[in-house]
Tab-separated table of C-alpha atoms in Angstrom:
chain	number	residue	atom	x	y	z
E	424	MET	CA	-17.556	-1.017	12.179
E	425	GLU	CA	-20.730	0.400	10.631
E	426	GLN	CA	-20.562	1.241	6.926
E	427	GLU	CA	-21.557	4.868	7.622
E	428	TYR	CA	-18.448	5.528	9.737
E	429	PHE	CA	-15.809	7.715	8.077
E	430	GLY	CA	-13.729	9.129	10.920
E	431	THR	CA	-11.360	11.983	10.126
E	432	GLU	CA	-10.429	11.869	6.445
E	433	ALA	CA	-8.823	15.319	6.166
E	434	VAL	CA	-5.324	16.343	7.247
E	435	THR	CA	-5.267	17.170	10.970
E	436	GLN	CA	-2.755	18.431	13.508
E	437	GLU	CA	-1.975	14.783	14.196
E	438	ASP	CA	-0.710	14.514	10.615
E	439	LEU	CA	1.139	17.831	10.656
E	440	SER	CA	2.965	17.055	13.909
E	441	TYR	CA	4.421	13.777	12.609
E	442	VAL	CA	8.179	13.508	13.205
E	443	GLY	CA	8.509	9.752	12.844
E	444	SER	CA	7.507	6.533	14.597
E	445	ARG	CA	9.033	3.584	16.338
E	446	PHE	CA	8.613	0.291	14.508
E	447	SER	CA	7.633	-1.327	17.813
E	448	GLU	CA	4.725	1.065	18.410
E	449	VAL	CA	3.346	0.553	14.907
E	450	ARG	CA	3.644	-3.224	15.294
E	451	GLU	CA	1.987	-3.083	18.719
E	452	ALA	CA	-0.931	-1.085	17.319
E	453	LEU	CA	-1.509	-3.569	14.500
E	454	PHE	CA	-1.571	-6.605	16.767
E	455	ALA	CA	-3.660	-4.964	19.510
E	456	ASN	CA	-7.130	-5.832	18.175
E	457	PRO	CA	-7.224	-8.700	15.655
E	458	TYR	CA	-10.636	-9.668	14.335
E	459	GLN	CA	-9.798	-13.261	15.283
E	460	LYS	CA	-7.823	-13.723	18.493
E	461	VAL	CA	-6.093	-16.756	16.964
E	462	TRP	CA	-6.454	-16.970	13.214
E	463	GLY	CA	-8.230	-20.113	12.011
E	464	SER	CA	-9.182	-21.490	15.409
E	465	ALA	CA	-12.673	-22.844	16.065
E	466	GLY	CA	-15.419	-20.451	17.103
E	467	GLN	CA	-13.805	-17.297	15.697
E	468	LEU	CA	-15.882	-14.529	14.130
E	469	THR	CA	-16.021	-14.326	10.351
E	470	LEU	CA	-13.670	-11.727	8.912
E	471	PRO	CA	-15.521	-8.491	8.119
E	472	THR	CA	-15.775	-7.346	4.521
E	473	TYR	CA	-16.045	-3.573	4.227
E	474	GLU	CA	-17.733	-2.311	1.084
E	475	VAL	CA	-16.531	0.267	-1.417
E	476	THR	CA	-19.587	2.110	-2.695
E	477	LEU	CA	-20.342	4.964	-5.046
E	478	SER	CA	-22.188	6.743	-2.238
E	479	SER	CA	-19.092	6.638	-0.031
E	480	VAL	CA	-16.798	8.165	-2.665
E	481	LEU	CA	-19.418	10.864	-3.369
E	482	HIS	CA	-20.142	11.646	0.288
E	483	GLY	CA	-20.160	15.417	0.754
E	484	ILE	CA	-19.573	16.274	-2.913
E	485	LEU	CA	-22.469	18.763	-2.938
E	486	SER	CA	-20.695	20.928	-0.336
E	487	LEU	CA	-18.624	22.490	-3.142
E	488	GLY	CA	-15.528	20.717	-1.901
E	489	LYS	CA	-15.585	21.941	1.706
E	490	HIS	CA	-16.750	18.608	3.102
E	491	TYR	CA	-16.123	16.274	0.170
E	492	LEU	CA	-14.590	13.340	2.043
E	493	PHE	CA	-12.963	11.597	-0.907
E	494	ARG	CA	-11.109	14.762	-1.904
E	495	GLN	CA	-10.025	15.265	1.709
E	496	ALA	CA	-8.835	11.653	1.833
E	497	THR	CA	-6.923	12.033	-1.433
E	498	GLU	CA	-5.166	15.187	-0.245
E	499	ARG	CA	-4.355	13.549	3.068
E	500	ALA	CA	-2.933	10.435	1.391
E	501	VAL	CA	-0.443	12.636	-0.468
E	502	ASP	CA	0.256	15.255	2.216
E	503	SER	CA	0.354	13.218	5.424
E	504	HIS	CA	3.379	11.110	6.314
E	505	ALA	CA	1.834	9.802	9.548
E	506	ASP	CA	2.215	6.077	10.177
E	507	LEU	CA	-0.757	5.843	12.549
E	508	ARG	CA	-3.855	8.073	12.421
E	509	TRP	CA	-5.871	7.491	15.577
E	510	GLY	CA	-8.246	10.455	15.336
E	511	PRO	CA	-10.006	12.111	18.284
E	512	ASP	CA	-12.197	9.048	18.952
E	513	ARG	CA	-9.255	6.589	18.648
E	514	LYS	CA	-11.201	4.763	15.922
E	515	GLY	CA	-9.069	5.943	13.019
E	516	PHE	CA	-10.487	6.614	9.558
E	517	ARG	CA	-12.336	4.687	6.882
E	518	ARG	CA	-10.424	3.572	3.797
E	519	LEU	CA	-12.601	4.466	0.843
E	520	LEU	CA	-10.830	2.291	-1.759
E	521	HIS	CA	-8.824	-0.488	-0.065
E	522	PRO	CA	-10.793	-1.199	3.122
E	523	ASN	CA	-9.997	-4.930	3.507
E	524	GLY	CA	-6.427	-5.916	4.246
E	525	VAL	CA	-3.939	-8.056	6.115
E	526	CYS	CA	-0.879	-6.439	7.702
E	527	LEU	CA	2.591	-7.954	7.662
E	528	THR	CA	5.930	-7.201	9.302
E	529	GLY	CA	9.359	-8.229	8.119
E	530	LEU	CA	12.591	-7.151	6.471
E	531	TRP	CA	13.554	-5.379	3.234
E	532	GLU	CA	16.991	-6.409	1.932
E	533	ILE	CA	18.942	-5.302	-1.133
E	534	THR	CA	21.480	-8.014	-1.927
E	535	GLU	CA	22.764	-7.015	-5.388
E	536	GLU	CA	24.866	-4.136	-6.642
E	537	THR	CA	22.736	-1.290	-8.002
E	538	SER	CA	23.285	2.217	-9.338
E	539	TYR	CA	20.650	3.627	-7.003
E	540	SER	CA	20.782	5.552	-3.734
E	541	GLY	CA	19.301	5.205	-0.250
E	542	TYR	CA	17.710	1.872	0.607
E	543	PHE	CA	18.073	0.667	-2.973
E	544	CYS	CA	21.832	0.323	-2.312
E	545	LYS	CA	23.403	-3.104	-1.881
E	546	GLY	CA	23.551	-4.111	1.777
E	547	SER	CA	20.500	-2.075	2.811
E	548	GLN	CA	18.294	-3.670	5.437
E	549	ALA	CA	15.124	-2.019	6.675
E	550	LEU	CA	12.298	-3.137	8.895
E	551	VAL	CA	9.067	-3.026	6.942
E	552	VAL	CA	5.370	-2.852	7.729
E	553	GLY	CA	3.199	-3.929	4.818
E	554	ARG	CA	-0.490	-4.125	4.065
E	555	TYR	CA	-1.817	-6.533	1.442
E	556	SER	CA	-5.281	-5.525	0.257
E	557	THR	CA	-7.762	-5.575	-2.600
E	558	CYS	CA	-9.548	-2.848	-4.447
E	559	CYS	CA	-12.414	-2.745	-4.059
E	560	THR	CA	-14.889	-4.904	-2.064
E	561	GLU	CA	-14.190	-8.353	-3.527
E	562	THR	CA	-11.706	-10.451	-1.534
E	563	ARG	CA	-12.369	-13.978	-2.826
E	564	ARG	CA	-10.466	-16.166	-5.238
E	565	GLY	CA	-12.280	-16.816	-8.504
E	566	HIS	CA	-13.564	-13.245	-8.794
E	567	THR	CA	-12.139	-10.163	-10.478
E	568	ARG	CA	-10.115	-8.215	-7.923
E	569	SER	CA	-6.998	-6.069	-7.822
E	570	LEU	CA	-4.415	-7.318	-5.337
E	571	ALA	CA	-2.121	-4.669	-3.876
E	572	LEU	CA	0.813	-4.462	-1.481
E	573	VAL	CA	1.895	-1.203	0.119
E	574	GLY	CA	4.715	-0.878	2.594
E	575	LYS	CA	6.666	1.482	4.785
E	576	LEU	CA	10.382	1.080	5.422
E	577	PHE	CA	12.019	2.046	8.698
E	578	PRO	CA	15.746	2.801	8.214
E	579	THR	CA	16.953	0.281	10.802
E	580	ALA	CA	17.143	-3.452	11.433
E	581	ASP	CA	16.628	-2.965	15.186
E	582	ALA	CA	12.999	-3.792	16.009
E	583	ASN	CA	13.342	-2.040	19.374
E	584	HIS	CA	14.960	1.210	18.245
E	585	ARG	CA	14.106	4.036	20.627
E	586	GLN	CA	14.277	7.097	18.405
E	587	PRO	CA	11.289	7.900	16.182
E	588	LEU	CA	12.213	7.382	12.521
E	589	ARG	CA	10.524	8.751	9.419
E	590	SER	CA	9.424	5.925	7.155
E	591	ALA	CA	9.481	5.681	3.353
E	592	SER	CA	6.461	4.302	1.504
E	593	PHE	CA	5.990	2.230	-1.628
E	594	ILE	CA	2.721	1.345	-3.378
E	595	THR	CA	2.364	-1.639	-5.735
E	596	GLN	CA	-0.715	-3.166	-7.330
E	597	GLN	CA	-2.085	-5.352	-10.085
E	598	ASP	CA	-4.163	-3.834	-12.883
E	599	ILE	CA	-6.000	-1.039	-11.067
E	600	ALA	CA	-9.328	-2.015	-12.613
E	601	GLY	CA	-8.959	-5.663	-11.633
E	602	ASP	CA	-7.262	-8.905	-12.563
E	603	HIS	CA	-8.034	-12.628	-12.495
E	604	THR	CA	-5.132	-14.061	-10.481
E	605	ASP	CA	-6.324	-16.865	-8.198
E	606	TYR	CA	-3.122	-17.283	-6.173
E	607	ILE	CA	-0.980	-14.521	-4.722
E	608	ASN	CA	1.946	-16.525	-6.136
E	609	GLY	CA	0.980	-15.437	-9.643
E	610	ALA	CA	0.310	-11.761	-8.925
E	611	GLU	CA	2.660	-9.174	-10.424
E	612	LEU	CA	2.529	-6.130	-8.167
E	613	ARG	CA	3.991	-3.003	-9.780
E	614	ASN	CA	4.370	0.649	-8.846
E	615	ALA	CA	3.098	1.372	-12.369
E	616	PRO	CA	0.168	-0.999	-13.019
E	617	ASP	CA	-1.940	-1.376	-16.143
E	618	VAL	CA	-5.500	-0.047	-16.310
E	619	HIS	CA	-8.265	-1.938	-18.148
E	620	ALA	CA	-11.252	0.088	-16.974
E	621	TRP	CA	-14.010	-2.207	-18.266
E	622	ARG	CA	-12.927	-4.917	-15.828
E	623	ARG	CA	-14.343	-2.840	-12.973
E	624	GLY	CA	-17.894	-3.535	-14.192
E	625	SER	CA	-20.490	-1.700	-12.118
E	626	GLY	CA	-17.634	-0.096	-10.178
E	627	LEU	CA	-16.471	1.835	-13.262
E	628	PRO	CA	-17.842	5.193	-11.996
E	629	ILE	CA	-15.733	4.819	-8.830
E	630	LEU	CA	-12.627	4.162	-10.931
E	631	LEU	CA	-13.279	7.216	-13.109
E	632	ILE	CA	-13.877	9.449	-10.090
E	633	THR	CA	-10.695	8.162	-8.460
E	634	GLY	CA	-8.576	8.886	-11.528
E	635	ALA	CA	-10.016	12.356	-12.047
E	636	LEU	CA	-9.603	13.266	-8.385
E	637	PHE	CA	-5.984	12.112	-8.165
E	638	GLN	CA	-5.151	14.080	-11.313
E	639	ASN	CA	-6.786	17.155	-9.827
E	640	VAL	CA	-5.150	16.840	-6.408
E	641	ASP	CA	-1.756	15.546	-7.571
E	642	ARG	CA	-0.728	14.416	-11.062
E	643	GLU	CA	-0.399	10.725	-11.969
E	644	PRO	CA	-3.154	8.402	-10.670
E	645	SER	CA	-1.569	5.117	-11.812
E	646	ASN	CA	2.189	5.600	-11.314
E	647	ARG	CA	3.606	5.672	-7.775
E	648	GLN	CA	7.218	6.843	-7.774
E	649	LEU	CA	9.896	5.209	-5.624
E	650	TYR	CA	12.088	8.158	-4.667
E	651	GLN	CA	11.202	7.963	-0.966
E	652	ILE	CA	13.116	4.691	-0.687
E	653	ALA	CA	15.994	6.075	-2.767
E	654	GLU	CA	16.223	9.044	-0.376
E	655	LEU	CA	15.857	7.080	2.843
E	656	GLY	CA	19.043	7.266	4.899
E	657	LYS	CA	21.143	9.055	2.285
E	658	ALA	CA	23.150	12.216	2.928
E	659	ALA	CA	21.414	15.432	1.889
E	660	SER	CA	24.350	16.261	-0.377
E	661	GLU	CA	24.096	12.957	-2.253
E	662	PRO	CA	21.999	13.039	-5.437
E	663	THR	CA	18.854	10.924	-5.512
E	664	ARG	CA	19.079	7.965	-7.873
E	665	SER	CA	15.775	6.089	-7.925
E	666	PRO	CA	14.664	3.257	-10.179
E	667	GLU	CA	11.691	4.158	-12.318
E	668	PHE	CA	9.852	0.869	-11.974
E	669	MET	CA	9.592	-1.844	-9.332
E	670	ARG	CA	7.622	-5.044	-9.174
E	671	LEU	CA	7.160	-7.504	-6.326
E	672	VAL	CA	6.640	-11.165	-7.164
E	673	VAL	CA	6.384	-14.113	-4.800
E	674	VAL	CA	9.584	-16.207	-4.932
E	675	PRO	CA	9.284	-19.469	-6.924
E	676	GLY	CA	9.652	-21.808	-3.939
E	677	GLN	CA	6.761	-20.319	-1.973
E	678	ALA	CA	3.883	-22.716	-1.224
E	679	ARG	CA	0.560	-22.341	-3.017
E	680	ILE	CA	-2.456	-22.299	-0.706
E	681	GLU	CA	-5.472	-24.188	-2.037
E	682	GLY	CA	-9.145	-23.459	-1.432
E	683	ASP	CA	-12.216	-22.576	-3.483
E	684	ALA	CA	-13.335	-18.941	-3.178
E	685	LEU	CA	-10.537	-18.445	-0.643
E	686	ASP	CA	-10.287	-14.970	0.881
E	687	PHE	CA	-6.861	-13.487	0.075
E	688	ARG	CA	-6.467	-12.602	3.763
E	689	ASP	CA	-6.764	-16.261	4.727
E	690	GLU	CA	-4.352	-17.140	1.909
E	691	ILE	CA	-1.754	-14.708	3.275
E	692	MET	CA	-2.192	-15.926	6.852
E	693	ALA	CA	-1.850	-19.561	5.749
E	694	GLN	CA	1.501	-18.748	4.185
E	695	ILE	CA	2.851	-17.916	7.663
E	696	PHE	CA	0.644	-19.743	10.202
E	697	ASP	CA	-0.994	-23.072	10.779
E	698	ARG	CA	-4.691	-22.643	11.523
E	699	GLY	CA	-5.382	-22.346	15.243
E	700	ASP	CA	-1.718	-21.839	16.158
E	701	PRO	CA	-0.633	-18.266	17.073
E	702	THR	CA	3.071	-18.943	16.469
E	703	PRO	CA	4.436	-18.079	12.986
E	704	LYS	CA	5.739	-21.207	11.259
E	705	ARG	CA	6.928	-19.925	7.881
E	706	THR	CA	7.760	-16.757	5.963
E	707	LEU	CA	6.278	-15.109	2.885
E	708	THR	CA	8.982	-13.788	0.553
E	709	PHE	CA	8.851	-11.512	-2.483
E	710	CYS	CA	11.601	-10.784	-4.971
E	711	ILE	CA	12.281	-7.055	-5.400
E	712	GLU	CA	12.732	-6.424	-9.113
E	713	VAL	CA	13.585	-3.065	-10.705
E	714	THR	CA	14.128	-1.588	-14.156
E	715	ASP	CA	14.373	1.820	-15.794
E	716	GLU	CA	13.154	0.531	-19.148
E	717	GLY	CA	9.419	0.767	-19.686
E	718	SER	CA	6.824	2.483	-21.841
E	719	THR	CA	3.154	3.380	-21.492
E	720	ARG	CA	0.562	3.516	-24.238
E	721	GLY	CA	-3.145	4.182	-24.307
E	722	THR	CA	-5.530	6.464	-22.454
E	723	PRO	CA	-6.102	6.775	-18.685
E	724	VAL	CA	-8.946	4.225	-18.904
E	725	LEU	CA	-7.018	1.798	-21.130
E	726	GLN	CA	-3.372	1.932	-20.172
E	727	ARG	CA	-0.885	-0.787	-21.063
E	728	ARG	CA	2.730	-0.795	-19.948
E	729	THR	CA	5.596	-2.853	-21.302
E	730	PHE	CA	8.964	-3.382	-19.611
E	731	SER	CA	12.325	-4.949	-20.298
E	732	ASN	CA	15.386	-5.993	-18.309
E	733	TRP	CA	13.750	-6.595	-14.957
E	734	ARG	CA	16.441	-7.463	-12.418
E	735	CYS	CA	15.985	-8.991	-8.975
E	736	VAL	CA	18.045	-6.871	-6.562
E	737	GLY	CA	16.813	-8.156	-3.220
E	738	LYS	CA	13.995	-9.682	-1.238
E	739	LEU	CA	11.123	-8.660	0.978
E	740	THR	CA	10.537	-11.251	3.707
E	741	PHE	CA	7.500	-11.186	5.999
E	742	ASP	CA	7.615	-13.314	9.161
E	743	ASN	CA	4.425	-12.218	10.932
E	744	ALA	CA	0.934	-11.104	9.956
E	745	VAL	CA	-2.380	-10.002	11.435
E	746	ILE	CA	-5.871	-9.072	10.238
E	747	SER	CA	-6.992	-6.347	12.606
E	748	TYR	CA	-9.201	-3.320	13.055
E	749	ASN	CA	-6.206	-1.033	13.505
E	750	GLY	CA	-4.674	-2.459	10.335
E	751	ASP	CA	-7.808	-1.459	8.423
E	752	PHE	CA	-8.605	1.854	10.132
E	753	VAL	CA	-5.516	3.292	11.867
E	754	LEU	CA	-2.429	2.326	9.838
E	755	HIS	CA	-1.639	4.941	7.193
E	756	PHE	CA	0.611	5.002	4.129
E	757	ASN	CA	1.807	8.125	2.364
E	758	HIS	CA	1.215	8.358	-1.400
E	759	PRO	CA	4.376	10.052	-2.782
E	760	THR	CA	3.503	13.200	-4.697
E	761	TRP	CA	4.438	13.148	-8.369
E	762	ARG	CA	7.747	14.659	-9.450
E	763	ALA	CA	8.372	15.750	-13.042
E	764	ASP	CA	11.875	14.421	-12.433
E	765	ARG	CA	11.722	11.600	-9.895
E	766	ASN	CA	15.239	12.424	-8.702
E	767	ASP	CA	14.661	16.162	-8.229
E	768	PRO	CA	12.634	17.268	-5.168
E	769	SER	CA	12.202	20.756	-6.638
E	770	THR	CA	9.892	19.316	-9.317
E	771	ALA	CA	7.309	17.989	-6.812
E	772	THR	CA	3.665	18.560	-7.714
E	773	ARG	CA	2.499	19.221	-4.143
E	774	VAL	CA	4.461	21.200	-1.563
E	775	ASN	CA	3.285	21.941	1.993
E	776	GLY	CA	-0.242	20.798	1.285
E	777	HIS	CA	-0.718	22.713	-1.953
E	778	LYS	CA	-0.482	21.828	-5.617
E	779	VAL	CA	2.223	24.110	-7.018
E	780	ARG	CA	2.683	22.754	-10.543
């Protein structure tokens, strides 16, 4: 896809008419057009690397906001719950910050007793669609990059359920400005990452614009609350009880994939597949850890967070993966709007497409 393509960034009727999706249709869309028909086989095209540029995040800014694409994209990320955004041309939309990713499917399981609600309760099992990505352009080991894993939970373990279901999203990431982790095994992915702005180097203006825009459109640019999962499947009369913090870490027994300057997408695929073989051979598993004990210090450009009493309450197991055009341009994840009280919907920052507090 040409770098000048943006697609439809703003909220559309397609977003507003969302009533849920079937896990099977989302999975089918992701696997419909892989960049490599069989990952790692001889003669395959090189994986594309889409760039994040200052010009792209400033596109349309002189229109006094009417056609400022990054603002439209930010509003849409918070306001739209759509799982797939095809657009009128069926080409989707351009991701302005996390354009390069690998999509995964699997199962979310909570195995320990918790004090939380919804799909943080013991015994919860949900089908999950995830997307592992980097911000911004850099994908290779040995370079500063920020690894991230976002996911959407479907409240069922039946991969062929017939009724459309509304999904619940989570967003986790390393230091938003970048980190130096060579292996995904060592990455700590949190819903509340640190921010060391100077690590972004020449991309610092993009980071500053992103933070300012998210604060203007919503509230907190570096903390992604988890209440959607805590409200998934619960009775309307039951109070929401959401953990404040979550981190995803690869389980200790997971293999480490070697390779100089290895693209993280190839690293993820190698966790599940043998090169040149389309049949999944292994799984990639993360421990789901939560805590309500954490503190933040510093400014928005230098933000450090400390935590205590992390507890593993379950696991996130992926058994299939694909690097595809639809995974990069069509799959969509909602960014939960900030709540002053994460357990109280009436304290939401944005309601019906407008910032109300």
